[in-house]
Short mmCIF file of C-alpha atoms in Angstrom, two decimals:
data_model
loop_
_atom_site.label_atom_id
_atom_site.label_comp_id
_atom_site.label_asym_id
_atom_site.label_seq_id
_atom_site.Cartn_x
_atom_site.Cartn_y
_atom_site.Cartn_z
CA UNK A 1 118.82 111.79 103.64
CA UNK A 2 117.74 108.50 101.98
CA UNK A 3 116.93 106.66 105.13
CA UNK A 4 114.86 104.70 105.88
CA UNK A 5 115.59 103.68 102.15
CA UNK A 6 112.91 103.34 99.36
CA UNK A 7 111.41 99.74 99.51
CA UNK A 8 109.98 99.36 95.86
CA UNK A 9 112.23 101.31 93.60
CA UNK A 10 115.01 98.86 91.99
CA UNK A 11 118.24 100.12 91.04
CA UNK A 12 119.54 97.01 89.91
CA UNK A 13 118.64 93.10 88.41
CA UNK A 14 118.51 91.37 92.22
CA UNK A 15 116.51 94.11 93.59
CA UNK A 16 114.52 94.03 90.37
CA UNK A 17 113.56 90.66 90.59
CA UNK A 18 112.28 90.58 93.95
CA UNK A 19 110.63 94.18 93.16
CA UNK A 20 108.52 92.17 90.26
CA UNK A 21 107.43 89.37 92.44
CA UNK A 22 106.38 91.67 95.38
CA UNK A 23 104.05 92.99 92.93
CA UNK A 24 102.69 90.36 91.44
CA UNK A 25 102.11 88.79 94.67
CA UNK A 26 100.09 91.94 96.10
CA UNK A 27 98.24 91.77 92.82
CA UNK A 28 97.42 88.35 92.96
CA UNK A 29 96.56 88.39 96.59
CA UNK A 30 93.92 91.55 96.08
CA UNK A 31 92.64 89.73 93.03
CA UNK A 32 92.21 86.59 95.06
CA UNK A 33 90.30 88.73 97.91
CA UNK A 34 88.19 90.61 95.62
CA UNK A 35 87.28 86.92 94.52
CA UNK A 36 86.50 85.09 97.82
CA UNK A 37 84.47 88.31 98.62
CA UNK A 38 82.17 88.44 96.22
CA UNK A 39 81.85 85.08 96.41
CA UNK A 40 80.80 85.51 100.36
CA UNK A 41 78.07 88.07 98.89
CA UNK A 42 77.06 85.20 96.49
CA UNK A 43 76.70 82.80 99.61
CA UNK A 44 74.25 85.70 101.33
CA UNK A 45 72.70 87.21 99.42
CA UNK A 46 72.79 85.36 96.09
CA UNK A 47 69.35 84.03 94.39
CA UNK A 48 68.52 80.37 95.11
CA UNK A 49 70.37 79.76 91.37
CA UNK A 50 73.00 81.37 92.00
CA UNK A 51 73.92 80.43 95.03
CA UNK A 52 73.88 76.57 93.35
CA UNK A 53 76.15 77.43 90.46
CA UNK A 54 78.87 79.08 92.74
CA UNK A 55 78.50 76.78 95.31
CA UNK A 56 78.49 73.24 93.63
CA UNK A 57 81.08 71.37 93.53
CA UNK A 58 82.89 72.06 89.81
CA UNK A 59 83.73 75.43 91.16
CA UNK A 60 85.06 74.00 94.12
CA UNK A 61 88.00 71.78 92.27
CA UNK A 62 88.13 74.22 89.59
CA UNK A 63 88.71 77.43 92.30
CA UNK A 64 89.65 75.69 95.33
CA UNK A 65 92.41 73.11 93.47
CA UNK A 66 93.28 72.96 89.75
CA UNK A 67 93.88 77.35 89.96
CA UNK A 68 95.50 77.73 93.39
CA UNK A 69 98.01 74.41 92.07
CA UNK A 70 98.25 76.00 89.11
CA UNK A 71 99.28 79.43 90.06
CA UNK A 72 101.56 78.80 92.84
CA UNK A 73 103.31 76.32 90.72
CA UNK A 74 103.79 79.17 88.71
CA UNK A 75 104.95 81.41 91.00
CA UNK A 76 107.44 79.10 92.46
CA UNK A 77 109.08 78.07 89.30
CA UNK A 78 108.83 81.84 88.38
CA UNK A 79 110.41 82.75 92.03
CA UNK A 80 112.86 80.34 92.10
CA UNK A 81 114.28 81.48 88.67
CA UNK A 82 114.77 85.31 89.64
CA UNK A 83 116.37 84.52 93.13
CA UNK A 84 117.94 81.22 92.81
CA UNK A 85 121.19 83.16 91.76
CA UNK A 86 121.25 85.37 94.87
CA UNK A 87 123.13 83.34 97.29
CA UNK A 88 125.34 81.85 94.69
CA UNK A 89 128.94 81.29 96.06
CA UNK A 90 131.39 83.05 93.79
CA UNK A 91 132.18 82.49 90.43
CA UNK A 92 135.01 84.27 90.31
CA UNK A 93 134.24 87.65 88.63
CA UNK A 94 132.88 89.17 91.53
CA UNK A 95 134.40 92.32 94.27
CA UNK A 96 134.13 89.97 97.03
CA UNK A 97 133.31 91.91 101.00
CA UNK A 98 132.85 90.50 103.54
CA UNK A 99 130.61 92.50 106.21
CA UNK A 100 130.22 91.66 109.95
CA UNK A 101 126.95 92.52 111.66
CA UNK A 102 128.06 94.00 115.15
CA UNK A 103 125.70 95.33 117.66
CA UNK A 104 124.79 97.98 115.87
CA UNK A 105 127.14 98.66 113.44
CA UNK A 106 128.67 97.02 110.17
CA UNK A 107 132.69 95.67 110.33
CA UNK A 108 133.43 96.19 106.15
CA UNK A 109 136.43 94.45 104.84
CA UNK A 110 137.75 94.20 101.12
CA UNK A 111 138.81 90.79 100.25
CA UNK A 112 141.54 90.33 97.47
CA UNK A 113 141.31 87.67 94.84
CA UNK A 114 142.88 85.53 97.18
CA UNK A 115 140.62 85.82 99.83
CA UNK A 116 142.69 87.64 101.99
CA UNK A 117 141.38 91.14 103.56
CA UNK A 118 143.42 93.95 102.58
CA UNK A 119 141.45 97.07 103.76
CA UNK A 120 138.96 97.45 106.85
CA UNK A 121 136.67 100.10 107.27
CA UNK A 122 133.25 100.60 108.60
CA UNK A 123 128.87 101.52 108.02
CA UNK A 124 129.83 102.46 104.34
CA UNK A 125 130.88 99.84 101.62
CA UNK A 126 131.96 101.09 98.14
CA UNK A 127 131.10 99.05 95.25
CA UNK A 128 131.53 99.84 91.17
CA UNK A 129 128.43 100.37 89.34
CA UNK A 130 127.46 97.59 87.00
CA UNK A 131 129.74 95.17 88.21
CA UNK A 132 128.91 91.78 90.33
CA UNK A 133 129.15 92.19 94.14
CA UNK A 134 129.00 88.99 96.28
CA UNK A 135 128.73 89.96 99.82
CA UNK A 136 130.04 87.42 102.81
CA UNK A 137 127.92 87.92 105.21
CA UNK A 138 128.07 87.02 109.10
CA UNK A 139 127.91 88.08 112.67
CA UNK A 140 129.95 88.42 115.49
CA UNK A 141 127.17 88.36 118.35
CA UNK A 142 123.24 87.72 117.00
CA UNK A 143 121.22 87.60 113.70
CA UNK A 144 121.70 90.50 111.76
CA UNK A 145 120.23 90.95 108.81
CA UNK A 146 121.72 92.96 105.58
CA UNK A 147 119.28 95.14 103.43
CA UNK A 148 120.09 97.20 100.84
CA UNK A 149 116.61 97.05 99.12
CA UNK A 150 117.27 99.06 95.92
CA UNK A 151 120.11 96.54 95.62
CA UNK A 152 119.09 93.39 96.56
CA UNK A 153 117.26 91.41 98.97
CA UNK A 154 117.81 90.56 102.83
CA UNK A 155 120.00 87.76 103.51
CA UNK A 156 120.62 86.89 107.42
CA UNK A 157 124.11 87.42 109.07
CA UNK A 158 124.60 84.44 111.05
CA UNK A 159 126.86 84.68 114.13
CA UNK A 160 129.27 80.80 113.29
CA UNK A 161 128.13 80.78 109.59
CA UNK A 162 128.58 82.52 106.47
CA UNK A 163 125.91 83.23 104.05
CA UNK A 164 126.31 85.09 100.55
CA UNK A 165 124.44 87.35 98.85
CA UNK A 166 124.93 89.40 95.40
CA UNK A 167 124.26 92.94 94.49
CA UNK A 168 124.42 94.92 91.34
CA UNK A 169 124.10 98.68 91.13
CA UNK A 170 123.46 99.60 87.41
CA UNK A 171 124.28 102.87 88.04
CA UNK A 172 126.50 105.08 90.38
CA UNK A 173 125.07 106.41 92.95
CA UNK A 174 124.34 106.13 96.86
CA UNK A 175 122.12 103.67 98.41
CA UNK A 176 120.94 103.52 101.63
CA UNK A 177 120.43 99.75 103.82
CA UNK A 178 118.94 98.86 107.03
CA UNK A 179 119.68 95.91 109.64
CA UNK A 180 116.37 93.57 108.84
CA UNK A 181 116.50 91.41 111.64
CA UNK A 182 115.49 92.62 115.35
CA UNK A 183 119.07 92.38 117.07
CA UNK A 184 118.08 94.59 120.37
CA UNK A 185 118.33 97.87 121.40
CA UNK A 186 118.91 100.54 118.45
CA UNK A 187 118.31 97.84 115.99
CA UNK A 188 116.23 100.24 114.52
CA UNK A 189 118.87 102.75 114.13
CA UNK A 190 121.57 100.15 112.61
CA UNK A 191 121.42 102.00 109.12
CA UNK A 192 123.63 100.98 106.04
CA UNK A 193 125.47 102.89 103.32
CA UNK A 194 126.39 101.45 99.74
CA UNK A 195 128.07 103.86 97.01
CA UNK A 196 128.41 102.46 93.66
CA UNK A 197 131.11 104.11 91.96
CA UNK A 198 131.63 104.67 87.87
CA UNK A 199 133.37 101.88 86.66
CA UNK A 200 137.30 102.49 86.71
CA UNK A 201 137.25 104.22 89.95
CA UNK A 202 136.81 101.99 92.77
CA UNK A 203 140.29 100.54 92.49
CA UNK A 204 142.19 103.99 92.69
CA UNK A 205 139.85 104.55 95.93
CA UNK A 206 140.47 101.23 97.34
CA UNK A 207 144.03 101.19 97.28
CA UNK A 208 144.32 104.73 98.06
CA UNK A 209 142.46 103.46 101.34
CA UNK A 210 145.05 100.84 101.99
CA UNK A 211 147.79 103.92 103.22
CA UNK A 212 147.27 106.03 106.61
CA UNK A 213 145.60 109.53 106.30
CA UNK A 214 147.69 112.09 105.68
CA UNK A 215 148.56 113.91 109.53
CA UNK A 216 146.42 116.53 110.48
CA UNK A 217 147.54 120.24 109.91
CA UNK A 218 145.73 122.93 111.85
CA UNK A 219 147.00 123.72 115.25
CA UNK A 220 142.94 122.83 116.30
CA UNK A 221 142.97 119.45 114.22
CA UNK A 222 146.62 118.44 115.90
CA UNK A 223 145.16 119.26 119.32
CA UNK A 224 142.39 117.14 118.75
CA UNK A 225 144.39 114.09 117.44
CA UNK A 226 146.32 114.76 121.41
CA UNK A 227 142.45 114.56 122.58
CA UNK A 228 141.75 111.22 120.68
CA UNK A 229 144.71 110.03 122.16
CA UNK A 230 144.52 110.71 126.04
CA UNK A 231 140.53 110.18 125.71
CA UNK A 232 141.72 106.53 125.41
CA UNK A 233 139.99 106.62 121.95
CA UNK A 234 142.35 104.21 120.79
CA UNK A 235 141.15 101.29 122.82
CA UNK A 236 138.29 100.95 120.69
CA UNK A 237 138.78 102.11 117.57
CA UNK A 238 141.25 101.93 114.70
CA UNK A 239 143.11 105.05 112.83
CA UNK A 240 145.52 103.65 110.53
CA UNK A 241 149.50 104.92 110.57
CA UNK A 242 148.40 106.05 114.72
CA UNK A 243 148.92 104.18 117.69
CA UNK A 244 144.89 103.51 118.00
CA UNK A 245 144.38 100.04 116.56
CA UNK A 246 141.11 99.27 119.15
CA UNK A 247 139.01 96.47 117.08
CA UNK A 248 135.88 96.61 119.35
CA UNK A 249 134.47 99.86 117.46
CA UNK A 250 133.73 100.60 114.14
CA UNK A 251 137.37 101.92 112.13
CA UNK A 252 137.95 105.81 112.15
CA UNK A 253 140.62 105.67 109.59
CA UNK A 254 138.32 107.12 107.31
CA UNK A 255 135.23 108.02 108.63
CA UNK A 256 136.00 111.84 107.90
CA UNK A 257 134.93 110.93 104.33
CA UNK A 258 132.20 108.63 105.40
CA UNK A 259 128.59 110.34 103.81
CA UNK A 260 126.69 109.38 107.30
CA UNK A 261 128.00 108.78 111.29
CA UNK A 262 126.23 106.37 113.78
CA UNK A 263 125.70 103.70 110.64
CA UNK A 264 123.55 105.37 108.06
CA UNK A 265 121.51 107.48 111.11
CA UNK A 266 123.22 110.79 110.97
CA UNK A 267 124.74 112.93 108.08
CA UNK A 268 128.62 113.77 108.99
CA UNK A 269 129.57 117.30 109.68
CA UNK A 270 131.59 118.98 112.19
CA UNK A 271 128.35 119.53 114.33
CA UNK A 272 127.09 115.94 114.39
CA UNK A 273 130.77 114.28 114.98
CA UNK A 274 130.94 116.30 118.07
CA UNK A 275 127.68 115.45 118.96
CA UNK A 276 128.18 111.96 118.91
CA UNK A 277 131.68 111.92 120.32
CA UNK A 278 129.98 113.93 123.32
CA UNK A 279 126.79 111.90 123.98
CA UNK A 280 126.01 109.08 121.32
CA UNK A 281 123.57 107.80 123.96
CA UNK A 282 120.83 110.50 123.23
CA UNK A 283 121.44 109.71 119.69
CA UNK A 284 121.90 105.94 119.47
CA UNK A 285 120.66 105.00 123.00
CA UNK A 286 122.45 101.23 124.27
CA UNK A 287 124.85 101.76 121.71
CA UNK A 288 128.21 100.47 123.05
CA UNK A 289 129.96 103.89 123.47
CA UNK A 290 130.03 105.55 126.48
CA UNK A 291 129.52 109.63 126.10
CA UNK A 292 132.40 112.02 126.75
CA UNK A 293 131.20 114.54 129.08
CA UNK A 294 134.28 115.21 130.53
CA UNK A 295 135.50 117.26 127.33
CA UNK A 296 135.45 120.39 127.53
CA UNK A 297 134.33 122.95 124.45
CA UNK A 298 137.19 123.22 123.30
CA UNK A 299 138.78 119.74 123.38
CA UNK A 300 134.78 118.66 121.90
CA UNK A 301 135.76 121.17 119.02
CA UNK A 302 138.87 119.79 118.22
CA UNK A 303 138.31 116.50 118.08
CA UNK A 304 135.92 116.53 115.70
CA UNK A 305 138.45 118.99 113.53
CA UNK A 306 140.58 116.11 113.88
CA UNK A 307 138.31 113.51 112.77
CA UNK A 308 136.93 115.42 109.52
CA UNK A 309 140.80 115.01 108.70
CA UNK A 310 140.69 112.01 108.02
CA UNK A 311 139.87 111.43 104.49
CA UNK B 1 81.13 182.71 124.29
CA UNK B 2 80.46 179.40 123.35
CA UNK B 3 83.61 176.72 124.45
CA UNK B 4 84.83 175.07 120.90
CA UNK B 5 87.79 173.56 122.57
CA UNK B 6 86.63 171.08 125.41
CA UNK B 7 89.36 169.50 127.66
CA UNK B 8 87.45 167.11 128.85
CA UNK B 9 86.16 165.61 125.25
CA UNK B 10 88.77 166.84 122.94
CA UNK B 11 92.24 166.24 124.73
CA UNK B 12 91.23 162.59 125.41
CA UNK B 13 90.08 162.02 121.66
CA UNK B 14 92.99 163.67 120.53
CA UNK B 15 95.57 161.47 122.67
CA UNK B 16 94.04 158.66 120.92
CA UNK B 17 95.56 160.00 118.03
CA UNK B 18 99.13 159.18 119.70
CA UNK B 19 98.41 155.58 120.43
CA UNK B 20 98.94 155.34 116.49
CA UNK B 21 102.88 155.42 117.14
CA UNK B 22 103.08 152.63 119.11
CA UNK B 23 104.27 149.42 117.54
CA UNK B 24 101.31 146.88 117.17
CA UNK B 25 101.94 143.87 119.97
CA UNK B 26 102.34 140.71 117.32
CA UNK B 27 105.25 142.72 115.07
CA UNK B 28 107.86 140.82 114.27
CA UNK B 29 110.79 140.92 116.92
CA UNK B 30 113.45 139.31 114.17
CA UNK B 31 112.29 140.55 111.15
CA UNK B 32 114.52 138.55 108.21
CA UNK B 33 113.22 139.52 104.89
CA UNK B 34 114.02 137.25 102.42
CA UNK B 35 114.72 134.09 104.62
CA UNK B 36 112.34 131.02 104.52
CA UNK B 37 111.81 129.53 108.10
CA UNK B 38 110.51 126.51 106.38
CA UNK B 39 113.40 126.17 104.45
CA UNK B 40 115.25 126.90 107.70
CA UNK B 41 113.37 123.89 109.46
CA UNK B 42 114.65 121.79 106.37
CA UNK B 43 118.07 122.59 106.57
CA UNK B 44 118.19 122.07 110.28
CA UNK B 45 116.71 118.68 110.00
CA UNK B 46 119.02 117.67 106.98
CA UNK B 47 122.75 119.00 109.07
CA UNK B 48 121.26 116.84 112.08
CA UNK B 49 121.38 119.72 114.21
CA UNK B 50 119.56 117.90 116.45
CA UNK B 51 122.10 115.77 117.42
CA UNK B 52 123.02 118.54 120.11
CA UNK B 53 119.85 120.26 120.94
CA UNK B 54 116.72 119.55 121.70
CA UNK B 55 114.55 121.19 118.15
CA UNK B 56 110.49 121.13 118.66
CA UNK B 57 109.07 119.73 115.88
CA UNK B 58 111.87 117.58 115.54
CA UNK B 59 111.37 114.41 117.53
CA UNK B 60 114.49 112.08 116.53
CA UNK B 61 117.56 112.34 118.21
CA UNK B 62 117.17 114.95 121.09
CA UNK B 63 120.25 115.78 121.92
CA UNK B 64 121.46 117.26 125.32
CA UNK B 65 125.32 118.43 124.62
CA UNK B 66 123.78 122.09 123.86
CA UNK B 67 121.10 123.65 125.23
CA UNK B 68 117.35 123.00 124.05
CA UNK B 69 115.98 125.62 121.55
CA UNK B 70 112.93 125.25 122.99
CA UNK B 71 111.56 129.13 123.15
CA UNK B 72 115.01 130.44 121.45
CA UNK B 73 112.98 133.46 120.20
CA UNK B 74 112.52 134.54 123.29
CA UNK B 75 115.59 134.70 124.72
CA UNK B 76 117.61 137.90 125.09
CA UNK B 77 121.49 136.86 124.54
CA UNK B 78 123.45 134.43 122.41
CA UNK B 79 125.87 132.56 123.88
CA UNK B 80 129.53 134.77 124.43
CA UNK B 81 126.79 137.65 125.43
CA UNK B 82 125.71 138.16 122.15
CA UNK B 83 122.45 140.09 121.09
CA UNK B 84 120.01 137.58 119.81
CA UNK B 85 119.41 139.58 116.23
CA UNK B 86 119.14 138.65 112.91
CA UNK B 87 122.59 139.37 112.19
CA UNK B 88 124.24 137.53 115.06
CA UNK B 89 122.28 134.31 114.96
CA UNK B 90 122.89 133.88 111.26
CA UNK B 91 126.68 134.50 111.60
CA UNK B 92 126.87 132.18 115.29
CA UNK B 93 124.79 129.74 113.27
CA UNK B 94 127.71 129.07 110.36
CA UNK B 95 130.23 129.91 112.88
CA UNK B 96 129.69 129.75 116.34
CA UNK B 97 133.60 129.55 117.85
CA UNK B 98 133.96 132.95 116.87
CA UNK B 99 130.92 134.12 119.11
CA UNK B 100 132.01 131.78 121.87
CA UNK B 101 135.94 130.50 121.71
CA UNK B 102 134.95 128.37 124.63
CA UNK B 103 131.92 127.00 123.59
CA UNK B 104 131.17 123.36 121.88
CA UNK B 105 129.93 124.38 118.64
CA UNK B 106 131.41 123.86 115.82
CA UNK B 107 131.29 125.88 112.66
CA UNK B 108 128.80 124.54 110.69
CA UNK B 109 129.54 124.20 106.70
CA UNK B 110 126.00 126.52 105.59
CA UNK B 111 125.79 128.88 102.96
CA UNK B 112 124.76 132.95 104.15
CA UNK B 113 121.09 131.98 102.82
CA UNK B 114 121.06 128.75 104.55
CA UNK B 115 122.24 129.92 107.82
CA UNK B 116 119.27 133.24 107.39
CA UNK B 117 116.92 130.69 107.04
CA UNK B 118 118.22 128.72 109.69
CA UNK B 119 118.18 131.97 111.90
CA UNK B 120 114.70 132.41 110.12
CA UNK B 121 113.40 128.88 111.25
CA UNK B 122 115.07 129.36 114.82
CA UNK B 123 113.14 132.79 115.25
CA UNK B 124 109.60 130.85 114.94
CA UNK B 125 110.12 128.72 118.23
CA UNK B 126 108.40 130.88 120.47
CA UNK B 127 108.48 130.13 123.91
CA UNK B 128 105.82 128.46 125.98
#
């Protein structure tokens, strides 16, 4: 399924970056080892000569001071120059979203080139391929962190503060994230979807987004919008063009057409969206809905036809 | 006249000859040629069937709206009082509701081969 994503495998010039200078620190760092301990076998069980050419003091400023300053003035010029443009605010050719850590979930909006949010959704954010991302990042309880690590790096979401963060996918495709930062309970579980989409067709998709679903047809899919209505669904969660317009859970409006359920943990078929609908706890244990075990087979059944409508 | 027929050594030697009918005690119960119960165990794992049942072998989520599969070969009857064969489990599998119009289940989306395997995969959890 993709999850827990790939760590080391960059599919774009942030994630690159940081890729690169994991490497060359492990490198370094073995090299570095190797070094101090053969140097330790000098020290025990070197002869007498030996021991006084290693150990005297030339090798000492030369190894222990003019390399180390060297190097890690090297590093940190080299460091600074492939990440310093990560947390860039925007420069104005950017998608901007902005995406809300929640306990343990991620609240997706699309911001217009105004800065105002014209489409909410939730656990999956859909970029284009090859164009600049700049993510607006916060939190609405504790530290979350944002990973995408094919993408980019992790930048903190900061309940009271807003940090930013780019991304560039160089080519379509789907790639999975995880929360980085321990936020309690299934932090673990607080998985991450981003699809990159060919140039030109992110803005049809988008703004086809911005109208309701189309109303469910089958007799079973109708029943089960009835379901997701008297269930009290709609006290939590959102379904555009319906009379559920809950904020506290993640939106539904589209989550029929969502590639995962549960944020990133679960792939989304009939089975496993009446599986969580009846007992996310077993799945997702602490998460912050309750399970439904008053539903019967049937009413399970049909509310999870009625959910895969909406798409 | 000298006996070439003896009840008492022949008869018994001869009824050994029977015991060759019987069917050997580890044959195959389910037999589904074709179908790949490690494939099965993939495609289980991938649909997240285990977001309703408890799967051994599978150790993340363990879900409880269903009942475990824990020994499923063993058992007797599917659920709408079924026969547990090949032919059943593979169609309940893709499309359960019409094997039990009461039950939770869901159709699943699976392809035939995908649900044999599945059936395949679900005939190797032996009980115990």
């Amino acid at each position: 399924m993709g999850w827990p994503p790939p760590v080391l495998d960059p599919a774009g010039p942030y994630a690159a970056g940081i890729t690169a200078l994991a490497w060359a620190l492990a490198v370094m760092a073995l090299l570095v080892t190797l070094f101090v301990v053969f140097t330790i076998g000098v020290a025990l069980l070197g002869s007498p000569a030996a021991r006084k050419w290693w150990g005297g003091e030339r090798l000492i400023w030369l190894g222990g001071v003019a390399a180390p300053a060297g190097v890690l003035t090297a590093l940190l010029v080299w460091s600074l120059s492939l990440t310093a443009d990560l947390t860039h605010a925007s420069r104005g050719d950017e998608q901007v979203i902005r995406v809300t850590g929640e306990m343990w979930w991620w609240r997706v909006a699309y911001l217009d080139g105004e800065g105002t949010e014209f489409l909410h959704d939730a656990n999956e954010i859909h970029i284009a391929a090859g164009r600049p991302v700049l993510l607006e990042l916060t939190s609405s309880d504790v530290i979350h962190s944002f990973w995408v690590p094919r993408l980019g790096g992790k930048a903190d979401m900061i309940p009271g503060r807003t940090n930013y963060l780019r991304l560039i996918a160089d080519q379509p495709g789907v790639y999975k994230g995880q929360c980085a930062e321990y936020c309690g309970g299934p932090h673990a579980l607080m998985g991450l979807v981003v699809v990159a989409h060919p140039p030109g067709e992110l803005d049809a998709l988008l703004e086809a987004r911005t109208r309701p679903p189309p109303r469910p047809v089958s007799e079973e899919a109708r029943f089960g919008a009835q379901v997701f209505d008297r269930s009290g669904c709609g006290a939590c969660h959102t379904v555009r063009g319906t009379s559920a317009r809950g904020l506290a859970g993640p939106d539904l409006t589209w989550v029929g057409a969502r590639r995962t359920l549960g944020a990133g943990i679960l792939p989304n078929n009939r089975g496993t969206l009446a599986g969580w609908v009846a007992n996310s706890q077993d799945i997702k244990p602490q998460n912050r809905m309750p399970p439904y075990a008053q539903l019967s087979g049937r009413e399970l059944r049909a509310i999870s036809a009625y959910l895969e409508t909406l798409e | 006249m000298r006996a070439r027929f003896s009840f008492t050594r022949q008869v018994p030697l001869l009824g050994l000859l029977f015991l060759a009918g019987c069917k050997p005690v580890d044959a195959d119960p389910h037999p589904m040629p074709g179908a790949d119960a490690g494939r099965g165990r993939a495609i289980v794992q991938a649909t997240g069937c285990a977001s309703c049942h408890v799967i051994p072998g599978i150790s993340w989520p363990k879900g409880r709206v269903g009942p475990s599969l824990e020994g499923f070969a063993g058992r007797a009857l599917l659920p709408g009082g079924h026969v547990n064969s090949p032919e059943n489990l593979t169609g309940f599998v893709k499309d359960a509701p019409a094997y039990a119009p009461d039950g939770g289940m869901p159709p699943i989306p699976l392809s035939e081969a995908e649900a044999r395997d599945v059936a395949a995969f679900l005939y190797t959890l032996e009980p115990g």
